[in-house]
Short mmCIF file of C-alpha atoms in Angstrom, two decimals:
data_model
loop_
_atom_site.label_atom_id
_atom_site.label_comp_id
_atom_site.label_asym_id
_atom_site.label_seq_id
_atom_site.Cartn_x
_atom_site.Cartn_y
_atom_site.Cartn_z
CA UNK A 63 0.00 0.00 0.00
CA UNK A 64 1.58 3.61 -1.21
CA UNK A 65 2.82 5.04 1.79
CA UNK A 66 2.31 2.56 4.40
CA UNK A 67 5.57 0.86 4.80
CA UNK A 68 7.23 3.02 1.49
CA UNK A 69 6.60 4.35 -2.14
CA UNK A 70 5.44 1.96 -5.13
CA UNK A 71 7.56 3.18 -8.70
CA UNK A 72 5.38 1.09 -10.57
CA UNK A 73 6.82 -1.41 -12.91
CA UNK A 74 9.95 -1.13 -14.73
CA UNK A 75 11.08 -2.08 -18.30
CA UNK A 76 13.08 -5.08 -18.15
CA UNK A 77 15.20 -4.46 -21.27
CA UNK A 78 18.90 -3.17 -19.19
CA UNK A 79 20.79 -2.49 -22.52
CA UNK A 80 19.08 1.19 -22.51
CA UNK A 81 17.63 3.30 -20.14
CA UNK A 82 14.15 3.84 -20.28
CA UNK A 83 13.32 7.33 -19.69
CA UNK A 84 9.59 7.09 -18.41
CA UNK A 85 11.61 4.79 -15.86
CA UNK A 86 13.66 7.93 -15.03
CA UNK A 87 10.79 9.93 -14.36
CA UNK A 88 9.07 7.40 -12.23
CA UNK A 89 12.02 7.24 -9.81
CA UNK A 90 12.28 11.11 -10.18
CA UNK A 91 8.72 11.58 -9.34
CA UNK A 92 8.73 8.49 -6.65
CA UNK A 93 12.09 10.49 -5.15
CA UNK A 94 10.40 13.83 -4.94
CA UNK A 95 7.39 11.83 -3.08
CA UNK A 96 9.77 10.43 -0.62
CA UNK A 97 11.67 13.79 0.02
CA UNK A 98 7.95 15.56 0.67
CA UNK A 99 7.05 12.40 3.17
CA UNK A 100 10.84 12.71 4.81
CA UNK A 101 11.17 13.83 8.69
CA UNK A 102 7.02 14.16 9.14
CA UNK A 103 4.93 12.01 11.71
CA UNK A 104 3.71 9.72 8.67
CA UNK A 105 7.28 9.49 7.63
CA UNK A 106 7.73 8.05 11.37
CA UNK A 107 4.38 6.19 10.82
CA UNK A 108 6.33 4.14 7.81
CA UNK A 109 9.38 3.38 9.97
CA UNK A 110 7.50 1.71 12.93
CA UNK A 111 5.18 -0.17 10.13
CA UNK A 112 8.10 -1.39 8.18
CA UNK A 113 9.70 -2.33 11.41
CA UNK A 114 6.27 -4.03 12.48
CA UNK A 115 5.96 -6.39 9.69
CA UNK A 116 6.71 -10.48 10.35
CA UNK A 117 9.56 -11.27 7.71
CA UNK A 118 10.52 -14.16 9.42
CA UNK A 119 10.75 -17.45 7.86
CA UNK A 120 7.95 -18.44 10.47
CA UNK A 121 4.60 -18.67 8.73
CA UNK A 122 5.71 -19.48 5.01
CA UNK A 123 7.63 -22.57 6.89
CA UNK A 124 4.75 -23.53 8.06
CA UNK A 125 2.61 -23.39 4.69
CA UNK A 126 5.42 -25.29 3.62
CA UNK A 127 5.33 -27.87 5.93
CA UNK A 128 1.24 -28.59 5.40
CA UNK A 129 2.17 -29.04 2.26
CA UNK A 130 4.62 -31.58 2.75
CA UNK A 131 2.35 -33.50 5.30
CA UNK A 132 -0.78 -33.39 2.85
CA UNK A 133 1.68 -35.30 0.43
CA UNK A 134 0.89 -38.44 2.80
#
């Protein structure tokens, strides 16, 4: 969600031999975004929902392992 835990660029083209330039202006405009955000109370809002979030290994182990034990 934009603005919740960061900024969303959108997608990027894939092709690296050249430089897309609506690529440039989506991390120009996603920068200028970010700069707007930086030092306010939802800027502090991100930072405690970013450091919130459960990226442990915990709960897709555990979808893992169901699906191993529904192999029986």
């Amino acid at each position: 969600k934009e603005g919740y835990t960061g900024f969303h660029m959108g997608d990027f083209n894939v092709e690296c031999a050249t430089i897309d330039p609506t690529d440039v202006l989506k991390i120009a405009k996603t920068v200028a975004r970010a700069l707007a955000v930086y030092g306010t109370p939802a800027f502090k809002e991100m930072i405690q929902n970013c450091m919130s979030q459960d990226l442990s290994w915990k709960g897709p182990a555990q979808n893992w392992e169901k699906v191993l034990l529904g192999l029986n």
